[in-house]
């Protein structure tokens, strides 16, 4: 991969990720609120994605559906290029011929590139979750904790130390491994299968079919880790130093004990409803932008 080619790939990936993130962000916000629902006794009434979304619009207007968009965009400027370009590079190192590269090999390479990307992007992810949860606090009549992404970064470092920016990094890494294992390996393999089986050529139809399959696989694998990640990242240390969850495992056990195993798939539909369209918008636009930039198909 030449320097120009690598830079072009990074730019194309970043732009495609920004388009996909902006398009699907309201569903991500609803998913985060649903995952936090049930942590407090006051929120014991059942919640649905529709009711949560309606509540946000009623309280904050349509603009409330984009609360926390800026750190989400910042996160994707780091996260998506590292994992996508990293995957493609690792794939070419491991196997010269993508057609002969097994789905297991693709899964390992996809997971590994996702882990590296997530470690780097974790502080932006933390800020995104905190700012999304802030909207819920405002609905309950509380003042928001942060005025913007940089204010959030500053306050988190002051209150919880520099290491506080990587709170929830382990469930985040687990989720990133599972999401990228499902997304990258399934998209890559499904696209190859569709083209080889002559269901479609290397065009928008093949990209759409592959993106739907990868979205379902990524959601099924990652939802439990996503719930734990969201809850771990949202908890700020109280003045007495007490926290609700001591570790990712503690969070997993307490969630299952209090709310049952099904709670681990809380927000499954909004997670899939976001990941599915996200995958579709990202992969279809990414493949198109690659073509415009004179790059080969992914």
Coordinates of C-alpha atoms in Angstrom, one line a residue:
X1 CA 0.0 0.0 0.0
X2 CA 1.5 3.3 -1.1
X3 CA 1.5 6.4 1.1
X4 CA -1.0 8.2 -1.2
X5 CA -3.2 5.1 -1.4
X6 CA -3.2 4.7 2.5
X7 CA -4.0 8.5 2.9
X8 CA -6.8 8.3 0.4
X9 CA -8.2 5.2 2.1
X10 CA -8.1 7.0 5.5
X11 CA -9.9 10.1 4.1
X12 CA -12.5 8.0 2.2
X13 CA -13.1 5.8 5.3
X14 CA -13.5 8.9 7.6
X15 CA -15.9 10.6 5.2
X16 CA -18.1 7.4 4.8
X17 CA -18.1 6.9 8.6
X18 CA -19.2 10.6 9.2
X19 CA -22.1 10.1 6.7
X20 CA -23.2 6.8 8.3
X21 CA -22.9 8.2 11.9
X22 CA -24.9 11.3 11.2
X23 CA -27.6 9.3 9.4
X24 CA -28.1 6.7 12.2
X25 CA -27.2 8.7 15.3
X26 CA -30.7 9.2 16.7
X27 CA -31.2 5.4 16.9
X28 CA -27.9 5.1 18.8
X29 CA -29.1 7.7 21.3
X30 CA -32.3 5.7 21.9
X31 CA -30.3 2.5 22.2
X32 CA -28.0 4.0 24.9
X33 CA -31.0 5.3 26.9
X34 CA -32.7 1.9 26.7
X35 CA -29.5 0.2 28.0
X36 CA -29.4 2.6 31.0
X37 CA -33.1 2.0 31.7
X38 CA -33.4 -0.3 34.7
X39 CA -30.3 0.9 36.5
X40 CA -32.4 3.0 38.9
X41 CA -35.5 1.9 40.8
X42 CA -37.3 4.9 39.5
X43 CA -37.2 3.6 36.0
X44 CA -38.8 0.2 36.7
X45 CA -41.6 0.8 34.3
X46 CA -41.1 -1.0 30.9
X47 CA -39.5 1.1 28.2
X48 CA -39.8 0.8 24.4
X49 CA -37.6 2.4 21.7
X50 CA -40.7 4.3 20.4
X51 CA -41.5 5.7 23.9
X52 CA -37.9 6.7 24.6
X53 CA -37.6 8.5 21.2
X54 CA -41.0 10.2 21.7
X55 CA -39.9 11.3 25.2
X56 CA -36.6 12.9 23.8
X57 CA -38.5 14.8 21.1
X58 CA -41.1 16.0 23.6
X59 CA -38.6 17.2 26.1
X60 CA -35.8 18.5 23.9
X61 CA -37.2 18.8 20.4
X62 CA -35.9 17.0 17.3
X63 CA -32.4 18.5 18.0
X64 CA -32.3 16.4 21.2
X65 CA -32.0 13.3 19.1
X66 CA -28.5 14.5 18.1
X67 CA -27.2 15.0 21.7
X68 CA -23.6 13.8 21.7
X69 CA -23.1 13.8 17.9
X70 CA -19.9 15.8 18.0
X71 CA -17.9 13.3 20.1
X72 CA -19.4 10.5 18.1
X73 CA -18.0 12.1 14.9
X74 CA -14.6 12.7 16.6
X75 CA -14.5 9.0 17.7
X76 CA -15.1 7.8 14.1
X77 CA -12.3 9.9 12.8
X78 CA -10.0 7.7 14.8
X79 CA -11.9 4.4 15.2
X80 CA -13.2 3.6 11.7
X81 CA -10.1 4.4 9.6
X82 CA -7.8 2.4 12.0
X83 CA -10.1 -0.7 11.9
X84 CA -11.0 -0.7 8.2
X85 CA -7.6 0.3 6.8
X86 CA -5.9 -1.9 9.4
X87 CA -8.1 -4.9 8.5
X88 CA -7.4 -4.5 4.8
X89 CA -3.6 -4.2 5.5
X90 CA -3.6 -7.2 7.8
X91 CA -5.7 -9.2 5.3
X92 CA -3.1 -8.5 2.5
X93 CA -0.2 -9.5 4.9
X94 CA -1.8 -12.8 5.9
X95 CA -3.2 -13.8 2.5
X96 CA -2.4 -12.5 -0.9
X97 CA -5.6 -14.0 -2.3
X98 CA -8.7 -12.8 -0.5
X99 CA -10.8 -15.5 -2.1
X100 CA -8.8 -18.3 -0.4
X101 CA -8.7 -16.5 3.0
X102 CA -11.0 -18.4 5.5
X103 CA -13.8 -16.8 7.4
X104 CA -12.1 -17.8 10.7
X105 CA -8.9 -16.0 9.5
X106 CA -11.0 -12.9 8.6
X107 CA -12.8 -13.0 12.0
X108 CA -9.4 -13.0 13.9
X109 CA -8.0 -10.2 11.7
X110 CA -11.2 -8.2 12.0
X111 CA -11.3 -8.6 15.8
X112 CA -7.7 -7.6 16.2
X113 CA -8.0 -4.5 14.1
X114 CA -11.1 -3.5 16.0
X115 CA -9.3 -3.9 19.4
X116 CA -6.5 -1.6 18.3
X117 CA -8.9 1.0 17.0
X118 CA -11.1 0.9 20.1
X119 CA -8.2 1.4 22.6
X120 CA -7.2 4.6 20.7
X121 CA -10.8 5.9 20.3
X122 CA -12.1 4.9 23.8
X123 CA -11.9 8.5 25.4
X124 CA -14.2 9.8 22.6
X125 CA -16.6 6.9 23.1
X126 CA -16.7 7.6 26.9
X127 CA -17.6 11.3 26.2
X128 CA -20.2 10.3 23.7
X129 CA -22.0 7.9 26.2
X130 CA -21.8 10.5 29.0
X131 CA -23.3 13.2 26.8
X132 CA -26.0 10.9 25.6
X133 CA -26.9 10.0 29.2
X134 CA -26.9 13.7 30.1
X135 CA -30.1 14.1 28.0
X136 CA -31.8 11.6 30.3
X137 CA -30.7 13.6 33.4
X138 CA -32.2 16.8 31.8
X139 CA -35.5 14.9 31.3
X140 CA -35.5 14.1 35.1
X141 CA -35.1 17.8 35.9
X142 CA -31.3 17.7 36.6
X143 CA -28.7 20.1 35.1
X144 CA -26.5 18.5 32.4
X145 CA -23.1 17.5 33.6
X146 CA -21.2 18.8 30.5
X147 CA -21.7 21.7 28.2
X148 CA -19.8 20.1 25.3
X149 CA -17.3 17.4 24.3
X150 CA -14.2 19.4 25.4
X151 CA -15.9 20.4 28.7
X152 CA -16.6 16.7 29.3
X153 CA -13.0 15.7 28.6
X154 CA -11.7 18.4 31.0
X155 CA -14.2 17.5 33.8
X156 CA -13.6 13.7 33.5
X157 CA -9.8 14.2 33.7
X158 CA -10.1 16.5 36.7
X159 CA -12.6 14.3 38.6
X160 CA -11.4 10.8 37.6
X161 CA -7.8 11.3 36.4
X162 CA -6.3 10.7 33.0
X163 CA -7.0 7.0 33.4
X164 CA -10.7 7.9 33.8
X165 CA -10.8 8.5 30.1
X166 CA -10.4 4.8 29.5
X167 CA -13.2 3.8 31.9
X168 CA -15.0 0.8 30.4
X169 CA -12.1 0.1 28.1
X170 CA -12.2 -3.6 28.7
X171 CA -15.9 -4.2 27.9
X172 CA -15.3 -1.7 25.0
X173 CA -12.4 -3.9 23.7
X174 CA -14.6 -7.1 24.1
X175 CA -17.4 -5.3 22.2
X176 CA -15.0 -4.0 19.5
X177 CA -13.5 -7.5 19.0
X178 CA -17.0 -9.0 18.6
X179 CA -18.5 -6.2 16.4
X180 CA -15.5 -6.2 14.0
X181 CA -15.3 -10.0 14.0
X182 CA -19.0 -10.0 12.9
X183 CA -18.9 -6.9 10.7
X184 CA -15.7 -7.0 8.8
X185 CA -15.4 -10.8 8.4
X186 CA -19.1 -11.2 7.5
X187 CA -19.2 -8.3 5.1
X188 CA -16.0 -9.4 3.4
X189 CA -17.0 -13.1 3.2
X190 CA -20.6 -12.4 2.3
X191 CA -19.6 -10.1 -0.5
X192 CA -17.1 -12.7 -1.9
X193 CA -19.9 -15.4 -1.7
X194 CA -22.5 -13.2 -3.4
X195 CA -20.0 -12.4 -6.3
X196 CA -18.7 -16.0 -6.6
X197 CA -22.2 -17.4 -6.6
X198 CA -23.2 -14.9 -9.3
X199 CA -26.1 -13.6 -7.2
X200 CA -24.8 -10.1 -8.1
X201 CA -21.7 -8.5 -9.5
X202 CA -19.4 -6.3 -7.4
X203 CA -22.0 -3.6 -7.3
X204 CA -24.5 -1.9 -5.0
X205 CA -26.6 -5.0 -4.8
X206 CA -23.7 -7.2 -3.5
X207 CA -22.7 -4.4 -1.1
X208 CA -26.3 -4.1 0.2
X209 CA -26.7 -7.9 0.8
X210 CA -23.3 -8.2 2.5
X211 CA -24.0 -5.2 4.7
X212 CA -27.4 -6.6 5.9
X213 CA -25.7 -9.9 6.8
X214 CA -22.8 -8.2 8.6
X215 CA -25.2 -6.0 10.6
X216 CA -27.1 -8.9 12.0
X217 CA -24.0 -10.9 12.8
X218 CA -22.3 -7.9 14.5
X219 CA -25.4 -7.1 16.6
X220 CA -26.0 -10.7 17.8
X221 CA -22.4 -11.1 18.9
X222 CA -21.9 -7.7 20.5
X223 CA -25.1 -6.8 22.3
X224 CA -24.2 -8.2 25.8
X225 CA -20.8 -6.5 25.7
X226 CA -22.4 -3.3 24.5
X227 CA -24.9 -3.2 27.5
X228 CA -22.0 -3.7 30.0
X229 CA -19.8 -1.1 28.2
X230 CA -22.6 1.5 28.3
X231 CA -23.3 1.0 32.0
X232 CA -19.6 0.9 32.9
X233 CA -18.9 4.1 31.0
X234 CA -21.9 6.0 32.3
X235 CA -21.0 5.6 36.0
X236 CA -19.0 8.4 37.5
X237 CA -17.4 7.9 40.9
X238 CA -19.4 9.4 43.7
X239 CA -17.8 11.7 46.3
X240 CA -17.5 8.8 48.7
X241 CA -15.7 6.9 45.9
X242 CA -18.5 4.4 45.6
X243 CA -19.5 3.0 42.2
X244 CA -22.4 0.7 41.3
X245 CA -20.2 -1.7 39.4
X246 CA -16.6 -2.6 40.4
X247 CA -15.7 -4.3 37.1
X248 CA -17.2 -5.5 33.8
X249 CA -17.8 -8.9 35.3
X250 CA -19.5 -7.4 38.4
X251 CA -21.7 -5.3 36.0
X252 CA -22.5 -8.5 34.0
X253 CA -23.4 -10.5 37.2
X254 CA -25.5 -7.7 38.8
X255 CA -27.4 -7.0 35.5
X256 CA -28.3 -10.7 35.1
X257 CA -29.2 -11.1 38.8
X258 CA -31.4 -8.0 39.0
X259 CA -32.9 -7.9 35.5
X260 CA -32.4 -11.4 34.1
X261 CA -30.4 -12.8 31.2
X262 CA -32.6 -11.0 28.6
X263 CA -31.3 -7.7 29.9
X264 CA -28.0 -8.4 28.2
X265 CA -29.8 -8.0 24.9
X266 CA -31.6 -4.8 26.0
X267 CA -31.7 -2.5 23.1
X268 CA -31.2 -5.4 20.6
X269 CA -33.7 -4.0 18.1
X270 CA -32.4 -0.4 18.3
X271 CA -28.8 -1.7 18.2
X272 CA -29.6 -3.7 15.1
X273 CA -31.9 -0.9 13.7
X274 CA -28.8 1.3 14.0
X275 CA -26.0 -1.1 13.1
X276 CA -28.0 -2.4 10.1
X277 CA -28.6 1.0 8.4
X278 CA -25.1 2.1 9.6
X279 CA -23.5 -0.8 7.8
X280 CA -25.6 -0.2 4.8
X281 CA -24.9 3.5 4.5
X282 CA -21.2 3.1 5.4
X283 CA -20.4 0.1 3.1
X284 CA -22.4 1.3 0.1
X285 CA -21.0 4.9 0.3
X286 CA -17.5 3.6 1.1
X287 CA -17.4 1.3 -1.9
X288 CA -18.7 4.2 -4.1
X289 CA -16.1 6.7 -2.7
X290 CA -13.3 4.1 -3.2
X291 CA -14.4 3.8 -6.8
X292 CA -14.5 7.6 -7.3
X293 CA -11.0 7.9 -5.7
X294 CA -9.6 5.3 -8.1
X295 CA -9.2 2.6 -5.4
X296 CA -10.1 -1.1 -5.9
X297 CA -13.2 -2.6 -4.2
X298 CA -12.7 -3.4 -0.5

